[in-house]
Short mmCIF file of C-alpha atoms in Angstrom, two decimals:
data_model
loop_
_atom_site.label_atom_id
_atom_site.label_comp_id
_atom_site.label_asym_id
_atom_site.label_seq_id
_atom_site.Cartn_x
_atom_site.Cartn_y
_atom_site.Cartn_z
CA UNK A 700 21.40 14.14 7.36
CA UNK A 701 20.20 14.39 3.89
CA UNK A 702 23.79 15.51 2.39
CA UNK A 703 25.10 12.44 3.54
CA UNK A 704 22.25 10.27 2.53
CA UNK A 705 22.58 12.31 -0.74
CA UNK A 706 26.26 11.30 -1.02
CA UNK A 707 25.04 7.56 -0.06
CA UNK A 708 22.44 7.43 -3.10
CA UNK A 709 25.26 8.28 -5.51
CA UNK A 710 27.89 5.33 -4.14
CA UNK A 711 24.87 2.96 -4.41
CA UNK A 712 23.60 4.47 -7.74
CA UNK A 713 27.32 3.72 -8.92
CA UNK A 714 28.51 1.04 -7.65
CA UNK A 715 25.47 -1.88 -7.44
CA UNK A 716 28.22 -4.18 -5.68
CA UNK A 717 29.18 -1.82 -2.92
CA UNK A 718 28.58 -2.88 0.74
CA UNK A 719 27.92 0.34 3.31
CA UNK A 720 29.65 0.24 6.69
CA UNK A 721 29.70 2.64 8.50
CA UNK A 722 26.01 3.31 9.24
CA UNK A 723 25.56 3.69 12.93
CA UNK A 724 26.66 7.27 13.10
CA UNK A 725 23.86 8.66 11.30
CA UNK A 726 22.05 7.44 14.41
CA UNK A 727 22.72 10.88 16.10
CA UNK A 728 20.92 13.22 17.85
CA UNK A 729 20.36 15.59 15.37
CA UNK A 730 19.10 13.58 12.97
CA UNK A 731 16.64 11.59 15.24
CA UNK A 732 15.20 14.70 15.74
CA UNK A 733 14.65 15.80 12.83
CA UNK A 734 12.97 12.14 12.36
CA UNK A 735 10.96 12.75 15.12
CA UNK A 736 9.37 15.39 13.27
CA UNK A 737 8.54 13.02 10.63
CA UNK A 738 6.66 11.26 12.51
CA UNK A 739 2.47 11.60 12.72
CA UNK A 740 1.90 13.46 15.50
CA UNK A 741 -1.48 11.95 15.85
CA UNK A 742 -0.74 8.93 16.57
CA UNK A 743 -1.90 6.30 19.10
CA UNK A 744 0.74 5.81 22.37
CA UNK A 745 2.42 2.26 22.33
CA UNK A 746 2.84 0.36 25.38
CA UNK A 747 4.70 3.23 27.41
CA UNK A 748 1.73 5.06 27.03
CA UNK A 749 3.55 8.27 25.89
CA UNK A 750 2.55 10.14 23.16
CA UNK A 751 4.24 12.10 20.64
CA UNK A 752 3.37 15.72 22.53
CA UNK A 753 4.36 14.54 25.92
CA UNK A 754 8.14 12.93 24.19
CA UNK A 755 8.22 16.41 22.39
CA UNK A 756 7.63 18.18 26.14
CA UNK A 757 11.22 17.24 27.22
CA UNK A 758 12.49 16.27 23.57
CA UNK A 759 16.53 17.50 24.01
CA UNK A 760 16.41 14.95 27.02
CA UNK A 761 14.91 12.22 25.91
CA UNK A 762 16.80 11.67 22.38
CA UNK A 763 20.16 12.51 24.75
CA UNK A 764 18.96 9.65 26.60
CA UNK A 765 18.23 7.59 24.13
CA UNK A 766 21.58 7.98 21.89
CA UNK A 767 23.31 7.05 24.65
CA UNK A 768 21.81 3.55 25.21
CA UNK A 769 22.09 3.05 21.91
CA UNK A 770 26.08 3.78 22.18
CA UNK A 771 26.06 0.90 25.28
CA UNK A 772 23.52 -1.10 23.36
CA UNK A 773 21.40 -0.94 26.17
CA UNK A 774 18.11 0.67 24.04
CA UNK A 775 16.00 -2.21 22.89
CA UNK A 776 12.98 -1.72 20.79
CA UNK A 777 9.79 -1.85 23.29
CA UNK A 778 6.93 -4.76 22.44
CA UNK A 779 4.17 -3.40 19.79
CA UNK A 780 1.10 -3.02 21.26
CA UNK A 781 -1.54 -4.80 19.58
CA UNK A 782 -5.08 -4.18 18.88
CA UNK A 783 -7.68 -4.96 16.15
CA UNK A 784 -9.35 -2.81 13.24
CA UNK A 785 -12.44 -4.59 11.51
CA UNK A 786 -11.68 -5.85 7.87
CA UNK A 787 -14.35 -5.82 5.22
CA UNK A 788 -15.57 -9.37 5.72
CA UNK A 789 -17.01 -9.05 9.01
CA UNK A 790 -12.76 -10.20 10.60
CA UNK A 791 -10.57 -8.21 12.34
CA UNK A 792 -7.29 -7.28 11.37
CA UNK A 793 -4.37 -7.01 13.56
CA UNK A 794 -2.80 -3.77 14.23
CA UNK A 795 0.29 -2.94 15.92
CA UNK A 796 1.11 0.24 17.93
CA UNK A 797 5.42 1.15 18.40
CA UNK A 798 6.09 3.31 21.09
CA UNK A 799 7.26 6.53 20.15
CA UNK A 800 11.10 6.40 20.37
CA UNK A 801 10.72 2.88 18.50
CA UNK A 802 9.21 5.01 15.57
CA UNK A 803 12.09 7.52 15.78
CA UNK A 804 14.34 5.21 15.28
CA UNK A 805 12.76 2.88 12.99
CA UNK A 806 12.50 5.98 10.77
CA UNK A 807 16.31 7.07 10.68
CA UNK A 808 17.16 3.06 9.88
CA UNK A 809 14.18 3.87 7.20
CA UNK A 810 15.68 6.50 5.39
CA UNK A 811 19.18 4.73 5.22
CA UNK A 812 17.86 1.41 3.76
CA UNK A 813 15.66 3.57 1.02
CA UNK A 814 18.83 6.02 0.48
CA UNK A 815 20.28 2.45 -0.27
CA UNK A 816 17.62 0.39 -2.19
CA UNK A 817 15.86 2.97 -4.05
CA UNK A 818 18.82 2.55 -6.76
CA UNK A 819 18.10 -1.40 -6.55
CA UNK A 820 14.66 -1.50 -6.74
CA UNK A 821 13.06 -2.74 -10.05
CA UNK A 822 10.75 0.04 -12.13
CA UNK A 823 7.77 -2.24 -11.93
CA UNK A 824 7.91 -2.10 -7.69
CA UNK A 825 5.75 1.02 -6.75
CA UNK A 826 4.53 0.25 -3.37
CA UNK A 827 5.80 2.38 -0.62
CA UNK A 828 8.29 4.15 -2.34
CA UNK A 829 8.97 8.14 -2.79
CA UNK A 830 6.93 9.71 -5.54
CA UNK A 831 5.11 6.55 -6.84
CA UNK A 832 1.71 5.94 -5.69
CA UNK A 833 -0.92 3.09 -6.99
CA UNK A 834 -2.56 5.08 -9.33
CA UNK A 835 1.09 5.23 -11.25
CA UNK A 836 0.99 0.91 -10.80
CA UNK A 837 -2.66 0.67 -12.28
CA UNK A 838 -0.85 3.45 -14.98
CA UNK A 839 1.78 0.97 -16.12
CA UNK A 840 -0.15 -1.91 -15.53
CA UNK A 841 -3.01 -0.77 -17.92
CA UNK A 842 -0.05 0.48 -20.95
CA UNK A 843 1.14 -3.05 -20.65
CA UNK A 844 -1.51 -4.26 -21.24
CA UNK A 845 -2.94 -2.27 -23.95
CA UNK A 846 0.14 -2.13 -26.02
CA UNK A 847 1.75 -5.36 -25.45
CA UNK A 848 0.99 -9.20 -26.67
CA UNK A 849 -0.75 -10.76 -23.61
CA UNK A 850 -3.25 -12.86 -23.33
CA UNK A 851 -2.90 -14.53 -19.63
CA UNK A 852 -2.89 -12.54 -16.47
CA UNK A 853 -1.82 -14.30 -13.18
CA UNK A 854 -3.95 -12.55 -9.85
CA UNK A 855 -1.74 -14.24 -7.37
CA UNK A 856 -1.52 -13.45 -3.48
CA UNK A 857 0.92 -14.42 -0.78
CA UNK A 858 -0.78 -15.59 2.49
CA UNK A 859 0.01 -13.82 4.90
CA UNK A 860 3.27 -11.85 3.67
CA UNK A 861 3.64 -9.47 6.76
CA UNK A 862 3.56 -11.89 8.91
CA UNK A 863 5.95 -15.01 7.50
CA UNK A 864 8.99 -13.25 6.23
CA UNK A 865 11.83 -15.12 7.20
CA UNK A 866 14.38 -13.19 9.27
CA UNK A 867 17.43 -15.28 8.72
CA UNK A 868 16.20 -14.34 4.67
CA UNK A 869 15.56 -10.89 5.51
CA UNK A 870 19.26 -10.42 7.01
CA UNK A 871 20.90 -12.38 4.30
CA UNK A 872 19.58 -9.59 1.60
CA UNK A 873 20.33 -7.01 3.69
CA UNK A 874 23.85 -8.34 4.05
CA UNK A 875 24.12 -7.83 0.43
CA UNK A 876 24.48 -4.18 0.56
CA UNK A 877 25.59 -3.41 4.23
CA UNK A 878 28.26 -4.80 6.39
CA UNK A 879 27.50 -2.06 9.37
CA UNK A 880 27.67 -5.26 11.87
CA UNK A 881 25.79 -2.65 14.25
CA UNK A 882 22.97 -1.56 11.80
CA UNK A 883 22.19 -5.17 11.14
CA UNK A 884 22.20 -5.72 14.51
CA UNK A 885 19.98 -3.01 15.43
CA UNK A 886 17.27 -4.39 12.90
CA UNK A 887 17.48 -8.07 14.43
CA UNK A 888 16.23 -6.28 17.60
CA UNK A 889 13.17 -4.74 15.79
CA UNK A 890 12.57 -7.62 13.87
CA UNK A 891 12.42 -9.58 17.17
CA UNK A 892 11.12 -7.42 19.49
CA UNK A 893 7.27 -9.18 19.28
CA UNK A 894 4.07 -7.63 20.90
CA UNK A 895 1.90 -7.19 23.86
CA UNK A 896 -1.93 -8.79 23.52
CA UNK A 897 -3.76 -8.37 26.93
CA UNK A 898 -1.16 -8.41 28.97
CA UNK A 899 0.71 -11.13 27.59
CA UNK A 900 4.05 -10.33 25.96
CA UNK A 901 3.98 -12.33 22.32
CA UNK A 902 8.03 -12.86 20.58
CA UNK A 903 7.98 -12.32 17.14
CA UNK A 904 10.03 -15.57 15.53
CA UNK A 905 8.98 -14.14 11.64
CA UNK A 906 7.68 -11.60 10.21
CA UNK A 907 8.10 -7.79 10.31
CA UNK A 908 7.76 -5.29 12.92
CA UNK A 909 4.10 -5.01 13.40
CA UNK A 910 2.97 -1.64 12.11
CA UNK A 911 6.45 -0.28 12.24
CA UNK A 912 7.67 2.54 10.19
CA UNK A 913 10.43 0.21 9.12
CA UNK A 914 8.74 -2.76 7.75
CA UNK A 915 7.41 -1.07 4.51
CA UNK A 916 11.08 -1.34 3.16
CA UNK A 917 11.85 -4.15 4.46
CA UNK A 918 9.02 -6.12 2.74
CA UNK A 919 10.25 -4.42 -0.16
CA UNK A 920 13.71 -5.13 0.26
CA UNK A 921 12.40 -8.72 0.95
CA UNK A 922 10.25 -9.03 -2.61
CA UNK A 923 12.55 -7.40 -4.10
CA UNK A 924 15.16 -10.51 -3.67
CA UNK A 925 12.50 -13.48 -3.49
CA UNK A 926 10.18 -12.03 -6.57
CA UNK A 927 11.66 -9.52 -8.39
CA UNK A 928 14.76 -10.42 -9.72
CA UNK A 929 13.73 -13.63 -10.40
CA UNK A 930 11.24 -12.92 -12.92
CA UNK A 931 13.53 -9.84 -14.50
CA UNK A 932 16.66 -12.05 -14.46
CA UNK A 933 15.54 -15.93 -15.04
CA UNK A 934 11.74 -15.79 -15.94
CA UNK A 935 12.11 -13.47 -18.65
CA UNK A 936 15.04 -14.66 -20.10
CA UNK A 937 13.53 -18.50 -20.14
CA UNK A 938 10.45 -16.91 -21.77
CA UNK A 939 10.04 -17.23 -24.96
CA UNK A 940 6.81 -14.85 -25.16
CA UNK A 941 6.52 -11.74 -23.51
CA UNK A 942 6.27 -11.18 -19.39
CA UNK A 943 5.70 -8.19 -17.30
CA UNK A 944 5.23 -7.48 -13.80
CA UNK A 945 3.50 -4.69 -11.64
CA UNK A 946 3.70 -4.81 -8.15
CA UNK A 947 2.62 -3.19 -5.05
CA UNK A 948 4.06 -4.10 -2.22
CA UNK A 949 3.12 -7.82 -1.52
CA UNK A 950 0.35 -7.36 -4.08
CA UNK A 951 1.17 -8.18 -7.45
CA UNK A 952 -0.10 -9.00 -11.16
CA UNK A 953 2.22 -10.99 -13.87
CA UNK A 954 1.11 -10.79 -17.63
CA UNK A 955 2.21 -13.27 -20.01
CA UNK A 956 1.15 -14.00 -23.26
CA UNK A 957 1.70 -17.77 -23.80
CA UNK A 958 -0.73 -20.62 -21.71
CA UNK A 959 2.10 -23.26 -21.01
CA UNK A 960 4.19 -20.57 -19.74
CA UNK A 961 1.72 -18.85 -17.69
CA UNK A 962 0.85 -22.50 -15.95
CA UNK A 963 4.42 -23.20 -16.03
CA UNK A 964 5.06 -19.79 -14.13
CA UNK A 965 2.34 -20.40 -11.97
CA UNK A 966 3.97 -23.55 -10.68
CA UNK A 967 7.32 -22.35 -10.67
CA UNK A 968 6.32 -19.06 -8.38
CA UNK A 969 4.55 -21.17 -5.61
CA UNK A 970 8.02 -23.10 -4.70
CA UNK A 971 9.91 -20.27 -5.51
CA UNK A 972 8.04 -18.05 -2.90
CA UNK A 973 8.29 -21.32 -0.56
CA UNK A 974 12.29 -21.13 -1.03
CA UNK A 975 11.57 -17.88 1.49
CA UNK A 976 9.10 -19.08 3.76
CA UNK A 977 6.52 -17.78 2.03
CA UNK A 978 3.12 -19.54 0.08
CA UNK A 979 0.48 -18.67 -2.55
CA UNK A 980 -2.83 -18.11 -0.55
CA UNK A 981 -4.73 -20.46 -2.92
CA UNK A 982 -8.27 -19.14 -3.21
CA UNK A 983 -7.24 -15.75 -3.79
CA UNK A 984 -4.91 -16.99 -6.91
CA UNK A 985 -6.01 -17.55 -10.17
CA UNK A 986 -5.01 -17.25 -14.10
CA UNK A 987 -7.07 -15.26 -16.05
CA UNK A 988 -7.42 -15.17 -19.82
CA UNK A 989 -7.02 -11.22 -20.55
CA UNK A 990 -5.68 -8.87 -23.49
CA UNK A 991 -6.91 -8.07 -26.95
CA UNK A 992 -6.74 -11.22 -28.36
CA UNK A 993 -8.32 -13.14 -25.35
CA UNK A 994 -11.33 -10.92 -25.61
CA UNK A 995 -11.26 -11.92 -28.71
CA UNK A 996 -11.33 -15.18 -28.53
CA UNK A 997 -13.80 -15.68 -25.59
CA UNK A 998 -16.58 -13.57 -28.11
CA UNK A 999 -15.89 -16.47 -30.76
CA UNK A 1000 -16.70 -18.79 -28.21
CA UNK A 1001 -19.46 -16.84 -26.69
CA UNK A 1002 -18.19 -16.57 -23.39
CA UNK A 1003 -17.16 -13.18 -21.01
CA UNK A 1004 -13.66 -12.64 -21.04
CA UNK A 1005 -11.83 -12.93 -17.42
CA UNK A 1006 -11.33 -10.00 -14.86
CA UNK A 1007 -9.28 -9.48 -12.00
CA UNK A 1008 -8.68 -7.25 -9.34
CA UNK A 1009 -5.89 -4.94 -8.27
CA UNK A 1010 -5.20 -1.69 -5.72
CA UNK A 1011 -9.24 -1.84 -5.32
CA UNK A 1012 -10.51 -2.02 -8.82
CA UNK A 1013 -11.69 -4.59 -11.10
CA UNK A 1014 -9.70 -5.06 -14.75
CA UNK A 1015 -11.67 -6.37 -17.61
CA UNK A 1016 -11.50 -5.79 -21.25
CA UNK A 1017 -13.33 -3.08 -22.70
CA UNK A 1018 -13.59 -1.16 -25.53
CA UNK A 1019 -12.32 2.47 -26.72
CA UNK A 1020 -14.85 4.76 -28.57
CA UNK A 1021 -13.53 3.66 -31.82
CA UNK A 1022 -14.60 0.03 -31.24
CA UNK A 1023 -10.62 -0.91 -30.04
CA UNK A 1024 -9.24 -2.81 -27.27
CA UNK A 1025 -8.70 -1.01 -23.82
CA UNK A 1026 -8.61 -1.85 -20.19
CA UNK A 1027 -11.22 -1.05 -18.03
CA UNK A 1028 -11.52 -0.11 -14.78
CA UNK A 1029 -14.47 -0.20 -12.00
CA UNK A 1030 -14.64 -0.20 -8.44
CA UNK A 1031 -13.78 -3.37 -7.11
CA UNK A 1032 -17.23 -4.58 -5.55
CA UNK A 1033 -15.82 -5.79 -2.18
CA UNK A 1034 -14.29 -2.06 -1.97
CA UNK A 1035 -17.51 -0.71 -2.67
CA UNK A 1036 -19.39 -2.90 -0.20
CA UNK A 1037 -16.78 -1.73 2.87
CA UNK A 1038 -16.60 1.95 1.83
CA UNK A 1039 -20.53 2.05 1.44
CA UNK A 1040 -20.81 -0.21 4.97
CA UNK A 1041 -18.41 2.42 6.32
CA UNK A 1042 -19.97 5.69 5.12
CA UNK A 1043 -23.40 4.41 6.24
CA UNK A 1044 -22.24 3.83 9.87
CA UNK A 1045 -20.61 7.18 10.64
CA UNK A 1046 -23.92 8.85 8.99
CA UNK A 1047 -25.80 7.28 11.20
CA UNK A 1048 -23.99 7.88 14.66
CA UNK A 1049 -23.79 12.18 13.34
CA UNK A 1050 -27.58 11.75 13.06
CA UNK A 1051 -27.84 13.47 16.46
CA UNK A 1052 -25.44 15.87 15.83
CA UNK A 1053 -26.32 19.25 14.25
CA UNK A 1054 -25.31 18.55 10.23
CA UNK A 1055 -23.01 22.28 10.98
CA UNK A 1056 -20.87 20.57 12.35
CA UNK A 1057 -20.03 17.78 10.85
CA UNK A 1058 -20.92 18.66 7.22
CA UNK A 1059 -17.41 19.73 5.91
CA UNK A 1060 -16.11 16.19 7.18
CA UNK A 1061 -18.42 14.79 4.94
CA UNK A 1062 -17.20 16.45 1.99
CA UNK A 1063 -13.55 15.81 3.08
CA UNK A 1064 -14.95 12.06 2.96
CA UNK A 1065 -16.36 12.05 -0.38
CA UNK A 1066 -13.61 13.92 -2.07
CA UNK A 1067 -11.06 11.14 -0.86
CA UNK A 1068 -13.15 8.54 -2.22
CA UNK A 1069 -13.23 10.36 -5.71
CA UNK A 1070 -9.34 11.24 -5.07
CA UNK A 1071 -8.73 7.28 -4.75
CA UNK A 1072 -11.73 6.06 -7.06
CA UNK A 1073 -11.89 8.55 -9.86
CA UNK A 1074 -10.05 7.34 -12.64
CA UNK A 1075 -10.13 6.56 -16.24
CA UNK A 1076 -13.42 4.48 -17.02
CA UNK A 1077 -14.63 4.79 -13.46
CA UNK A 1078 -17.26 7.50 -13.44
CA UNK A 1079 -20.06 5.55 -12.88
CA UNK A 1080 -18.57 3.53 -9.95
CA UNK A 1081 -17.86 7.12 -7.91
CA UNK A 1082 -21.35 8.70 -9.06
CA UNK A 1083 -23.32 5.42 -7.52
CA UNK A 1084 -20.79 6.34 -4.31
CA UNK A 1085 -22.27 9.63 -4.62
CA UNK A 1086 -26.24 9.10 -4.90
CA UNK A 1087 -25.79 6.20 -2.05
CA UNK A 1088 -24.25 8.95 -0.07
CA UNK A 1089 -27.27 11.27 -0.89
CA UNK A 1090 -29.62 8.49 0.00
CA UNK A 1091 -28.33 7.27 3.57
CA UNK A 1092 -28.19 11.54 4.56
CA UNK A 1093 -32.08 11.68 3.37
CA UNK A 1094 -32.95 8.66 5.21
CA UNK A 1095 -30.89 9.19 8.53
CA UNK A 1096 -31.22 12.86 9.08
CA UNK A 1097 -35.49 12.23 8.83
CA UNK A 1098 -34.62 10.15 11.77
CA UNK A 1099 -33.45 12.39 14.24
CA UNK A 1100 -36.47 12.44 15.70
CA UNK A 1101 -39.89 11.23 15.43
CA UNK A 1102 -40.89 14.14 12.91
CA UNK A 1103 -39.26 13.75 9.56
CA UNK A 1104 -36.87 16.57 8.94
CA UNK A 1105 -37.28 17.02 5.59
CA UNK A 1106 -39.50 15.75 2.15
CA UNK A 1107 -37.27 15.11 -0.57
CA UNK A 1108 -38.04 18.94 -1.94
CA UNK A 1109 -36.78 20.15 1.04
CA UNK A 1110 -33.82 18.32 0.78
CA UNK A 1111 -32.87 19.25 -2.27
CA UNK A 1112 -33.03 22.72 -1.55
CA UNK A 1113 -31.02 21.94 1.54
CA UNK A 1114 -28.06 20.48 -0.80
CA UNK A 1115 -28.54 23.61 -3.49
CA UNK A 1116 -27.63 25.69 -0.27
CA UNK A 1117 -24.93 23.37 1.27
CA UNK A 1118 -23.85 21.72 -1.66
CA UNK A 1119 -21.62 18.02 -1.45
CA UNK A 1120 -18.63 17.62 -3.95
CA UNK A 1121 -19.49 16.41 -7.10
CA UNK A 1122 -17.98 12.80 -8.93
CA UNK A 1123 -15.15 13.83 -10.60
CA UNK A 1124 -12.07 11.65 -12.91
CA UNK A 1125 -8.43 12.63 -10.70
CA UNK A 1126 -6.54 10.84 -12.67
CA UNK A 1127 -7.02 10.01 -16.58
CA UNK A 1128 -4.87 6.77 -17.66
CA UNK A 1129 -4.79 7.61 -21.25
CA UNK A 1130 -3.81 11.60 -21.66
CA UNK A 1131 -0.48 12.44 -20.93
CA UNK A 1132 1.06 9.30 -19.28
CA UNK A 1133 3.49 9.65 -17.10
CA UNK A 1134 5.13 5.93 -17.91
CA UNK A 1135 5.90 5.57 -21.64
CA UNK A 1136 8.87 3.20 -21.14
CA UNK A 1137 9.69 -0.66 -23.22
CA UNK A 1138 9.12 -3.91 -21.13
#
């Protein structure tokens, strides 16, 4: 499969006008299997209740089986099962759960659409694409910044984004690059194939496939026609100051440098995201006065410059060690509160549990908070994670029982034998960048 996707990428690297047909056959069995090894094999069952080892138990069947309802078009795409994960503030989110085969073939029409798009995607997009991760966003984001004229920043969010895309949109810009009649048709099924919520089946009317391997690209595919274009192709061009973007997959942050075209902007984006069924979620937007010269200015004033927050951390201006302007970076402090609110539950329900056993979890734990958290400027924000993390062990595991476990001598000596991983910077924004480009 990935000869002819190869041989795909180059057409569509070539030729930004072509239109694929054609598509379907890809769809075969060999290549949903080798899909279906893509896939997590960890994952919850979806309403069929079958899970990934039991479809691999009679696998040679069962994707026979399935390529040949989708030759008769007889396969359709089996209602997500929903449940809820908590959210930070106290809310749950909704969660959707494809059945297995769903995934299988939501991942083959996956790596078609990216074999397609990838070439059409703008440099600033970095969300859910191959070898960019958000540490490479806040990367850019913080060289634009730093080396660049701005002075306004615009934090804006959509409301709801997974949830309102517009599906006569979302097949209109996928029209632009395929005219497999069957491919499109095959993603109107997913797109309207809805979910089950206690029983009761739920059709989907907008929005993406609820926690489908599929919708990642499309909401990029979607952005990528609604947002992106039109700030690299009209924005910028009617700007007489400078403009950049950085964006991560329906979270995004647009620099400017001018105030009447930042406003102006800000205006302009909330109809233009209306255009496509979508809206500006109002609290969460904002325009911030940010850069060198803002800082600046807010000092002559006597005033704190503006911050804003992106991927989990909070911006602000800050200074280098030779008194100059740089961006700095902290743990956003609604992150901190969840991770710290989540790290102090699961310490507390091992406190019956011999620390043996679950100790190496623990420092699997704190490593991917450092891995996510440690960058550039943000050493103090990781070593608080740290000491908290110190602090909840002392204080749960001397309540195991009604005899305290240890005084705090003990437990030191307890961590010099089993020692936790240490705060550490993974990823340093300003030595050897991996984005030197112009905006």
């Amino acid at each position: 499969m990935q000869t002819k996707l190869d041989r795909i990428s180059e057409i569509a690297k070539k030729d930004k006008e072509c239109r694929f047909k054609n598509l379907m056959h890809l769809l075969n069995k060999e290549n949903l299997k080798e899909c279906f090894y893509r896939l997590q094999r960890s994952s919850a069952a979806g309403v069929d209740g079958t899970s990934w080892h039991e479809y691999e138990s009679n696998l040679e069947e069962n994707l026979e089986s399935l390529v040949a309802r989708m030759k008769q078009w007889s396969y359709r795409p089996q209602p997500v099962k929903r449940t809820y994960i908590p959210k930070g503030n106290g809310k749950l989110r909704p969660l959707g759960i494809p059945a297995v085969e769903d995934k299988i073939v939501q991942m083959a029409v996956t790596r078609i659409l990216e074999t397609i798009y990838e070439n059409d995607f703008m440099d600033f997009s970095y969300g859910f694409r191959p070898k960019r991760s958000c540490h490479d966003a806040i990367e850019r984001l913080d060289y634009m910044i730093k080396w660049n004229p701005i002075n306004y920043v615009i934090d804006a969010d959509i409301k709801g984004f997974f949830d309102n895309m517009d599906h006569k949109w979302m097949i209109k810009m996928l029209e632009e690059r395929i005219s497999d009649v069957h491919l499109i048709r095959l993603i109107k099924r997913f797109l309207k194939n809805g979910y089950l919520e206690e029983g009761k089946l739920y059709v989907s009317e907008r929005g993406t496939p609820q926690g489908g391997v599929v919708s990642p690209v499309l909401a990029n595919i979607y952005l990528h026609y609604a947002l992106d274009l039109w700030i690299e192709r009209i924005i910028k061009k009617q700007s007489d100051g400078f403009v950049g973007m950085v964006r991560y997959a329906d979270d995004y942050i647009i620099c400017l440098r001018y105030k009447h075209e930042a406003d102006r902007l800000l205006e302009l984006l909330g109809k233009r995201l209306g255009k496509f069924g979508l809206s500006l979620a109002e609290e969460k937007t904002k325009l911030v006065s940010f850069g060198k010269y803002a800082a600046e200015k807010a000092k002559s004033r006597g005033k704190k410059p503006g911050t804003f927050d992106f991927l989990g951390f909070t911006h602000y201006n800050d200074k280098d060690r030779k008194g100059g302007f740089k961006v700095g970076h902290r743990t956003a402090r609604k992150k901190y509160v969840v991770k710290m609110r989540e790290i102090a539950h699961w310490i507390k329900k091992m406190r019956g549990i011999k620390p043996e056993q679950w100790w190496q979890i623990l420092c699997a734990k704190l490593r991917g908070h450092y891995q996510y958290y440690g960058i550039s400027g943000n050493y103090r924000g990781i070593s608080r994670y740290y000491v908290e993390v110190i602090r909840l062990l002392y204080k749960w595991l001397n309540r195991r029982s009604q005899k305290k476990s240890f005084n705090w001598k003990g437990f030191e000596e307890y961590l010099n034998r089993f020692p936790l991983p240490e705060p550490r910077i993974w990823h340093n924004l300003y030595v050897n960048r991996s984005y030197r480009g112009e905006y």
